[in-house]
């Protein structure tokens, strides 16, 4: 296999990272993609940094064994806790992450007060604050952890009464705070985009999703390294560590189409 036709490895704690796969397939239709969702151990966002790092390195090794040419960390929690370790394990292979991508997307427009929602681990790490302040030290940032959203998304409860009430409770923190944008700091959250808009009730607030931004970054980087695949339409391989109930139905919501083959692998 030539280096150009080698796959891009994308991973997440569960199936939320399929929102990134969707954006990458749209931006780079010729690329082969290997996805790993750690469905046996999701959610990561309530676990310790050390545990998240161990899991992330196991998945990184799995992808490296499959000769990926690039790794996309499609999980904010892993991006916040283990980006350096993943990059170290990957050596020369470029590693892109959703926190850098989400921050870049938010910085495309002028903002004075940015809201960030994410898992307990992502919000607790302050990773978005650090990344945003590297661009602009004077932006006000308000963050809220929303730990119940990942299990709700994995359950497919994205717009029912429970989802609405949960979001109302979490987003109360932003009421009257004049945020002009809200970063969806978890790759499961784009599924709630419409419900979030309804709950925020303010069309001026820009909702920032890192999926499109990381896909753009991947395209630029592959082009720079002369690694864009110029062969036929790309293949998609999907691996998970457990098959959740209603996997196909949920994966379709995240990805936009049905996944025909999914392989279950136990990581060492
Ligand atoms: N999609 C992961 C993220 O972006 C979810 C984290 C979790 O498993 O709690 O943070």
mmCIF file of C-alpha atoms and ligand atoms in Angstrom:
data_model
loop_
_atom_site.group_PDB
_atom_site.id
_atom_site.type_symbol
_atom_site.label_atom_id
_atom_site.label_comp_id
_atom_site.label_asym_id
_atom_site.label_seq_id
_atom_site.Cartn_x
_atom_site.Cartn_y
_atom_site.Cartn_z
ATOM 1 C CA UNK A 1 0.000 0.000 0.000
ATOM 2 C CA UNK A 2 1.416 3.422 -0.935
ATOM 3 C CA UNK A 3 1.617 6.053 1.782
ATOM 4 C CA UNK A 4 -1.020 8.147 -0.052
ATOM 5 C CA UNK A 5 -3.599 5.352 0.010
ATOM 6 C CA UNK A 6 -2.927 4.573 3.682
ATOM 7 C CA UNK A 7 -5.995 5.273 5.853
ATOM 8 C CA UNK A 8 -6.692 8.178 8.191
ATOM 9 C CA UNK A 9 -7.335 6.865 11.719
ATOM 10 C CA UNK A 10 -10.133 8.583 13.652
ATOM 11 C CA UNK A 11 -11.137 7.694 17.197
ATOM 12 C CA UNK A 12 -13.498 8.612 20.002
ATOM 13 C CA UNK A 13 -14.695 7.168 23.288
ATOM 14 C CA UNK A 14 -17.901 6.085 21.568
ATOM 15 C CA UNK A 15 -19.840 6.864 18.460
ATOM 16 C CA UNK A 16 -19.821 10.684 18.811
ATOM 17 C CA UNK A 17 -16.659 10.817 16.697
ATOM 18 C CA UNK A 18 -18.732 9.661 13.732
ATOM 19 C CA UNK A 19 -19.759 13.342 13.434
ATOM 20 C CA UNK A 20 -16.083 13.954 12.576
ATOM 21 C CA UNK A 21 -16.016 10.990 10.166
ATOM 22 C CA UNK A 22 -19.012 12.493 8.366
ATOM 23 C CA UNK A 23 -17.254 15.844 7.893
ATOM 24 C CA UNK A 24 -13.976 14.185 6.821
ATOM 25 C CA UNK A 25 -15.726 11.994 4.249
ATOM 26 C CA UNK A 26 -17.431 15.046 2.789
ATOM 27 C CA UNK A 27 -14.211 17.062 2.630
ATOM 28 C CA UNK A 28 -11.978 14.152 1.555
ATOM 29 C CA UNK A 29 -14.095 11.608 -0.352
ATOM 30 C CA UNK A 30 -11.063 9.719 -1.701
ATOM 31 C CA UNK A 31 -9.536 8.996 1.678
ATOM 32 C CA UNK A 32 -9.677 5.583 3.320
ATOM 33 C CA UNK A 33 -10.805 5.879 6.932
ATOM 34 C CA UNK A 34 -10.485 3.585 9.928
ATOM 35 C CA UNK A 35 -12.684 4.541 12.872
ATOM 36 C CA UNK A 36 -12.409 3.211 16.406
ATOM 37 C CA UNK A 37 -15.159 3.897 18.976
ATOM 38 C CA UNK A 38 -14.459 2.653 22.473
ATOM 39 C CA UNK A 39 -18.101 1.783 23.090
ATOM 40 C CA UNK A 40 -17.263 -0.685 25.881
ATOM 41 C CA UNK A 41 -15.712 2.063 28.020
ATOM 42 C CA UNK A 42 -17.653 5.221 27.089
ATOM 43 C CA UNK A 43 -18.008 7.743 28.747
ATOM 44 C CA UNK A 44 -14.410 8.922 29.201
ATOM 45 C CA UNK A 45 -15.431 12.334 30.507
ATOM 46 C CA UNK A 46 -15.970 11.187 34.092
ATOM 47 C CA UNK A 47 -12.738 9.147 34.304
ATOM 48 C CA UNK A 48 -9.301 10.178 35.542
ATOM 49 C CA UNK A 49 -6.741 11.675 33.149
ATOM 50 C CA UNK A 50 -4.490 8.672 33.678
ATOM 51 C CA UNK A 51 -7.198 6.221 32.646
ATOM 52 C CA UNK A 52 -8.134 8.303 29.600
ATOM 53 C CA UNK A 53 -4.452 8.410 28.569
ATOM 54 C CA UNK A 54 -4.115 4.634 28.863
ATOM 55 C CA UNK A 55 -7.217 4.079 26.767
ATOM 56 C CA UNK A 56 -6.094 6.645 24.182
ATOM 57 C CA UNK A 57 -2.683 4.991 23.830
ATOM 58 C CA UNK A 58 -4.238 1.553 23.359
ATOM 59 C CA UNK A 59 -6.390 2.922 20.544
ATOM 60 C CA UNK A 60 -3.436 4.803 19.038
ATOM 61 C CA UNK A 61 -1.463 1.530 18.886
ATOM 62 C CA UNK A 62 -4.420 -0.209 17.275
ATOM 63 C CA UNK A 63 -4.499 2.469 14.554
ATOM 64 C CA UNK A 64 -0.714 2.515 14.087
ATOM 65 C CA UNK A 65 -0.735 -1.256 13.562
ATOM 66 C CA UNK A 66 -3.071 -0.559 10.648
ATOM 67 C CA UNK A 67 -0.530 1.828 9.122
ATOM 68 C CA UNK A 68 -2.561 5.018 9.299
ATOM 69 C CA UNK A 69 -0.965 8.105 7.712
ATOM 70 C CA UNK A 70 -2.682 10.560 10.071
ATOM 71 C CA UNK A 71 -4.635 10.368 13.341
ATOM 72 C CA UNK A 72 -7.615 12.556 14.196
ATOM 73 C CA UNK A 73 -8.560 12.642 17.874
ATOM 74 C CA UNK A 74 -12.333 13.000 17.538
ATOM 75 C CA UNK A 75 -12.812 13.236 21.292
ATOM 76 C CA UNK A 76 -12.398 16.458 23.260
ATOM 77 C CA UNK A 77 -11.749 14.558 26.477
ATOM 78 C CA UNK A 78 -8.786 12.729 24.908
ATOM 79 C CA UNK A 79 -7.626 15.951 23.227
ATOM 80 C CA UNK A 80 -7.605 17.653 26.642
ATOM 81 C CA UNK A 81 -5.864 14.828 28.532
ATOM 82 C CA UNK A 82 -3.681 12.903 26.129
ATOM 83 C CA UNK A 83 -2.850 14.840 22.949
ATOM 84 C CA UNK A 84 0.872 15.004 23.777
ATOM 85 C CA UNK A 85 1.078 11.309 24.608
ATOM 86 C CA UNK A 86 -0.787 10.312 21.441
ATOM 87 C CA UNK A 87 1.525 12.493 19.333
ATOM 88 C CA UNK A 88 4.584 11.012 21.022
ATOM 89 C CA UNK A 89 3.382 7.446 20.346
ATOM 90 C CA UNK A 90 2.567 8.355 16.730
ATOM 91 C CA UNK A 91 6.089 9.711 16.047
ATOM 92 C CA UNK A 92 6.199 11.338 12.586
ATOM 93 C CA UNK A 93 2.536 10.696 11.863
ATOM 94 C CA UNK A 94 0.531 13.916 12.207
ATOM 95 C CA UNK A 95 -2.057 14.020 14.984
ATOM 96 C CA UNK A 96 -4.874 16.593 14.840
ATOM 97 C CA UNK A 97 -7.375 17.153 17.620
ATOM 98 C CA UNK A 98 -10.835 18.624 18.036
ATOM 99 C CA UNK A 99 -9.914 21.223 20.676
ATOM 100 C CA UNK A 100 -7.407 22.912 18.376
ATOM 101 C CA UNK A 101 -9.941 22.619 15.541
ATOM 102 C CA UNK A 102 -12.870 23.963 17.605
ATOM 103 C CA UNK A 103 -10.791 26.898 18.799
ATOM 104 C CA UNK A 104 -9.717 27.747 15.234
ATOM 105 C CA UNK A 105 -13.336 27.606 14.095
ATOM 106 C CA UNK A 106 -14.410 29.963 16.888
ATOM 107 C CA UNK A 107 -11.585 32.384 16.098
ATOM 108 C CA UNK A 108 -12.769 32.847 12.512
ATOM 109 C CA UNK A 109 -15.240 35.431 13.819
ATOM 110 C CA UNK A 110 -14.762 38.219 16.290
ATOM 111 C CA UNK A 111 -16.030 37.209 19.718
ATOM 112 C CA UNK A 112 -16.063 38.973 23.036
ATOM 113 C CA UNK A 113 -17.588 36.313 25.247
ATOM 114 C CA UNK A 114 -17.363 32.616 24.321
ATOM 115 C CA UNK A 115 -19.327 29.857 26.021
ATOM 116 C CA UNK A 116 -17.917 26.328 26.090
ATOM 117 C CA UNK A 117 -19.784 23.147 26.959
ATOM 118 C CA UNK A 118 -18.068 19.805 27.371
ATOM 119 C CA UNK A 119 -17.549 16.810 29.601
ATOM 120 C CA UNK A 120 -16.398 17.184 33.216
ATOM 121 C CA UNK A 121 -12.864 16.216 32.158
ATOM 122 C CA UNK A 122 -12.695 18.668 29.249
ATOM 123 C CA UNK A 123 -14.125 21.596 31.211
ATOM 124 C CA UNK A 124 -12.052 20.728 34.303
ATOM 125 C CA UNK A 125 -8.841 20.673 32.239
ATOM 126 C CA UNK A 126 -9.278 24.287 31.104
ATOM 127 C CA UNK A 127 -7.964 23.183 27.692
ATOM 128 C CA UNK A 128 -10.307 25.463 25.722
ATOM 129 C CA UNK A 129 -9.435 28.471 27.886
ATOM 130 C CA UNK A 130 -5.733 27.846 27.241
ATOM 131 C CA UNK A 131 -6.249 27.353 23.497
ATOM 132 C CA UNK A 132 -8.507 30.420 23.099
ATOM 133 C CA UNK A 133 -6.222 32.683 25.152
ATOM 134 C CA UNK A 134 -3.318 31.786 22.872
ATOM 135 C CA UNK A 135 -5.246 33.590 20.131
ATOM 136 C CA UNK A 136 -6.691 36.373 22.212
ATOM 137 C CA UNK A 137 -6.066 36.994 25.883
ATOM 138 C CA UNK A 138 -8.951 39.417 26.354
ATOM 139 C CA UNK A 139 -11.868 37.145 25.408
ATOM 140 C CA UNK A 140 -14.206 36.257 28.281
ATOM 141 C CA UNK A 141 -14.892 32.518 28.506
ATOM 142 C CA UNK A 142 -17.668 30.811 30.464
ATOM 143 C CA UNK A 143 -17.639 27.015 30.572
ATOM 144 C CA UNK A 144 -20.202 24.493 31.720
ATOM 145 C CA UNK A 145 -19.761 20.746 32.149
ATOM 146 C CA UNK A 146 -22.716 18.739 30.833
ATOM 147 C CA UNK A 147 -21.951 15.146 31.903
ATOM 148 C CA UNK A 148 -25.396 13.730 31.160
ATOM 149 C CA UNK A 149 -25.320 14.633 27.471
ATOM 150 C CA UNK A 150 -22.996 11.823 26.339
ATOM 151 C CA UNK A 151 -25.178 9.012 27.729
ATOM 152 C CA UNK A 152 -28.269 10.769 26.358
ATOM 153 C CA UNK A 153 -26.682 10.973 22.889
ATOM 154 C CA UNK A 154 -25.548 7.345 22.977
ATOM 155 C CA UNK A 155 -29.144 6.494 23.896
ATOM 156 C CA UNK A 156 -30.482 8.575 21.006
ATOM 157 C CA UNK A 157 -32.380 10.955 23.315
ATOM 158 C CA UNK A 158 -31.516 14.194 21.583
ATOM 159 C CA UNK A 159 -34.755 16.140 21.351
ATOM 160 C CA UNK A 160 -37.234 14.578 23.775
ATOM 161 C CA UNK A 161 -38.403 16.250 27.012
ATOM 162 C CA UNK A 162 -35.572 14.792 29.049
ATOM 163 C CA UNK A 163 -32.965 16.149 26.609
ATOM 164 C CA UNK A 164 -34.667 19.576 26.661
ATOM 165 C CA UNK A 165 -34.874 19.739 30.442
ATOM 166 C CA UNK A 166 -31.295 18.559 30.841
ATOM 167 C CA UNK A 167 -30.074 21.217 28.430
ATOM 168 C CA UNK A 168 -32.209 23.901 30.076
ATOM 169 C CA UNK A 169 -30.571 23.091 33.397
ATOM 170 C CA UNK A 170 -27.020 23.075 32.038
ATOM 171 C CA UNK A 171 -27.431 26.148 29.814
ATOM 172 C CA UNK A 172 -28.918 28.221 32.664
ATOM 173 C CA UNK A 173 -25.328 29.161 33.404
ATOM 174 C CA UNK A 174 -25.286 31.254 30.213
ATOM 175 C CA UNK A 175 -28.570 33.044 30.829
ATOM 176 C CA UNK A 176 -28.050 36.810 30.808
ATOM 177 C CA UNK A 177 -24.311 36.303 30.315
ATOM 178 C CA UNK A 178 -24.271 37.816 26.776
ATOM 179 C CA UNK A 179 -22.210 35.005 25.197
ATOM 180 C CA UNK A 180 -21.895 35.541 21.449
ATOM 181 C CA UNK A 181 -20.857 31.976 20.589
ATOM 182 C CA UNK A 182 -21.077 28.528 22.118
ATOM 183 C CA UNK A 183 -18.401 25.920 21.389
ATOM 184 C CA UNK A 184 -19.723 22.365 21.372
ATOM 185 C CA UNK A 185 -16.701 20.962 23.219
ATOM 186 C CA UNK A 186 -17.682 17.324 22.822
ATOM 187 C CA UNK A 187 -18.136 15.416 19.588
ATOM 188 C CA UNK A 188 -21.420 13.968 20.830
ATOM 189 C CA UNK A 189 -23.004 17.410 21.149
ATOM 190 C CA UNK A 190 -23.603 18.283 17.459
ATOM 191 C CA UNK A 191 -26.546 15.895 17.700
ATOM 192 C CA UNK A 192 -28.169 18.347 20.136
ATOM 193 C CA UNK A 193 -27.548 21.395 17.924
ATOM 194 C CA UNK A 194 -31.205 22.048 17.140
ATOM 195 C CA UNK A 195 -32.334 21.479 20.742
ATOM 196 C CA UNK A 196 -29.546 23.749 21.992
ATOM 197 C CA UNK A 197 -30.642 26.525 19.607
ATOM 198 C CA UNK A 198 -34.215 26.230 20.869
ATOM 199 C CA UNK A 199 -33.143 26.300 24.517
ATOM 200 C CA UNK A 200 -30.746 29.253 24.024
ATOM 201 C CA UNK A 201 -33.463 31.110 22.205
ATOM 202 C CA UNK A 202 -31.024 33.618 20.713
ATOM 203 C CA UNK A 203 -30.192 33.258 17.005
ATOM 204 C CA UNK A 204 -27.253 35.658 17.396
ATOM 205 C CA UNK A 205 -25.279 33.061 19.367
ATOM 206 C CA UNK A 206 -22.993 31.224 16.928
ATOM 207 C CA UNK A 207 -22.877 27.485 17.592
ATOM 208 C CA UNK A 208 -19.345 26.218 16.913
ATOM 209 C CA UNK A 209 -18.798 22.602 15.991
ATOM 210 C CA UNK A 210 -15.218 21.327 15.515
ATOM 211 C CA UNK A 211 -16.038 18.585 12.977
ATOM 212 C CA UNK A 212 -15.900 20.773 9.853
ATOM 213 C CA UNK A 213 -12.840 22.566 11.121
ATOM 214 C CA UNK A 214 -10.825 19.376 11.817
ATOM 215 C CA UNK A 215 -11.784 18.043 8.369
ATOM 216 C CA UNK A 216 -10.443 21.251 6.777
ATOM 217 C CA UNK A 217 -7.267 21.035 8.850
ATOM 218 C CA UNK A 218 -6.757 17.396 7.791
ATOM 219 C CA UNK A 219 -7.150 18.320 4.126
ATOM 220 C CA UNK A 220 -4.624 21.152 4.365
ATOM 221 C CA UNK A 221 -2.093 19.035 6.250
ATOM 222 C CA UNK A 222 -2.326 16.071 3.851
ATOM 223 C CA UNK A 223 -1.973 18.427 0.914
ATOM 224 C CA UNK A 224 1.077 20.050 2.491
ATOM 225 C CA UNK A 225 2.665 16.626 3.049
ATOM 226 C CA UNK A 226 1.671 15.497 -0.466
ATOM 227 C CA UNK A 227 -0.316 12.653 1.080
ATOM 228 C CA UNK A 228 -3.769 13.204 -0.418
ATOM 229 C CA UNK A 229 -5.102 9.951 -1.834
ATOM 230 C CA UNK A 230 -5.688 10.303 -5.552
ATOM 231 C CA UNK A 231 -7.106 6.822 -6.137
ATOM 232 C CA UNK A 232 -10.750 5.706 -6.236
ATOM 233 C CA UNK A 233 -13.462 6.512 -3.667
ATOM 234 C CA UNK A 234 -12.327 5.932 -0.091
ATOM 235 C CA UNK A 235 -13.240 2.903 2.018
ATOM 236 C CA UNK A 236 -14.602 3.146 5.547
ATOM 237 C CA UNK A 237 -13.809 0.575 8.228
ATOM 238 C CA UNK A 238 -15.529 0.807 11.590
ATOM 239 C CA UNK A 239 -14.307 -0.879 14.780
ATOM 240 C CA UNK A 240 -15.883 -0.721 18.232
ATOM 241 C CA UNK A 241 -15.006 -2.374 21.538
ATOM 242 C CA UNK A 242 -18.617 -3.419 22.203
ATOM 243 C CA UNK A 243 -21.818 -3.380 20.223
ATOM 244 C CA UNK A 244 -24.219 -1.054 22.011
ATOM 245 C CA UNK A 245 -27.928 -1.702 21.784
ATOM 246 C CA UNK A 246 -29.352 -0.138 18.643
ATOM 247 C CA UNK A 247 -25.840 0.558 17.320
ATOM 248 C CA UNK A 248 -26.908 0.815 13.680
ATOM 249 C CA UNK A 249 -29.749 3.238 14.372
ATOM 250 C CA UNK A 250 -27.537 5.494 16.487
ATOM 251 C CA UNK A 251 -24.549 5.356 14.149
ATOM 252 C CA UNK A 252 -26.814 6.404 11.320
ATOM 253 C CA UNK A 253 -27.820 9.524 13.256
ATOM 254 C CA UNK A 254 -24.198 10.504 13.802
ATOM 255 C CA UNK A 255 -22.900 9.577 10.357
ATOM 256 C CA UNK A 256 -25.918 10.298 8.206
ATOM 257 C CA UNK A 257 -26.044 6.823 6.634
ATOM 258 C CA UNK A 258 -26.084 3.190 7.665
ATOM 259 C CA UNK A 259 -22.851 1.371 8.521
ATOM 260 C CA UNK A 260 -22.930 -2.028 6.867
ATOM 261 C CA UNK A 261 -19.972 -3.672 8.593
ATOM 262 C CA UNK A 262 -18.760 -3.076 12.075
ATOM 263 C CA UNK A 263 -16.134 -5.217 13.738
ATOM 264 C CA UNK A 264 -15.856 -5.699 17.478
ATOM 265 C CA UNK A 265 -12.293 -5.780 18.816
ATOM 266 C CA UNK A 266 -10.995 -6.200 22.357
ATOM 267 C CA UNK A 267 -8.031 -3.924 23.007
ATOM 268 C CA UNK A 268 -5.102 -5.401 24.935
HETATM 269 N N1 LIG B 1 -17.055 12.502 22.359
HETATM 270 C C1 LIG B 1 -16.312 12.617 23.575
HETATM 271 C C2 LIG B 1 -15.757 14.045 23.687
HETATM 272 O O1 LIG B 1 -15.683 14.715 22.722
HETATM 273 C C3 LIG B 1 -17.176 12.165 24.688
HETATM 274 C C4 LIG B 1 -16.451 12.036 25.935
HETATM 275 C C5 LIG B 1 -16.927 10.972 26.860
HETATM 276 O O2 LIG B 1 -16.790 9.811 26.490
HETATM 277 O O3 LIG B 1 -17.361 11.317 27.951
HETATM 278 O O4 LIG B 1 -15.387 14.526 24.713
#
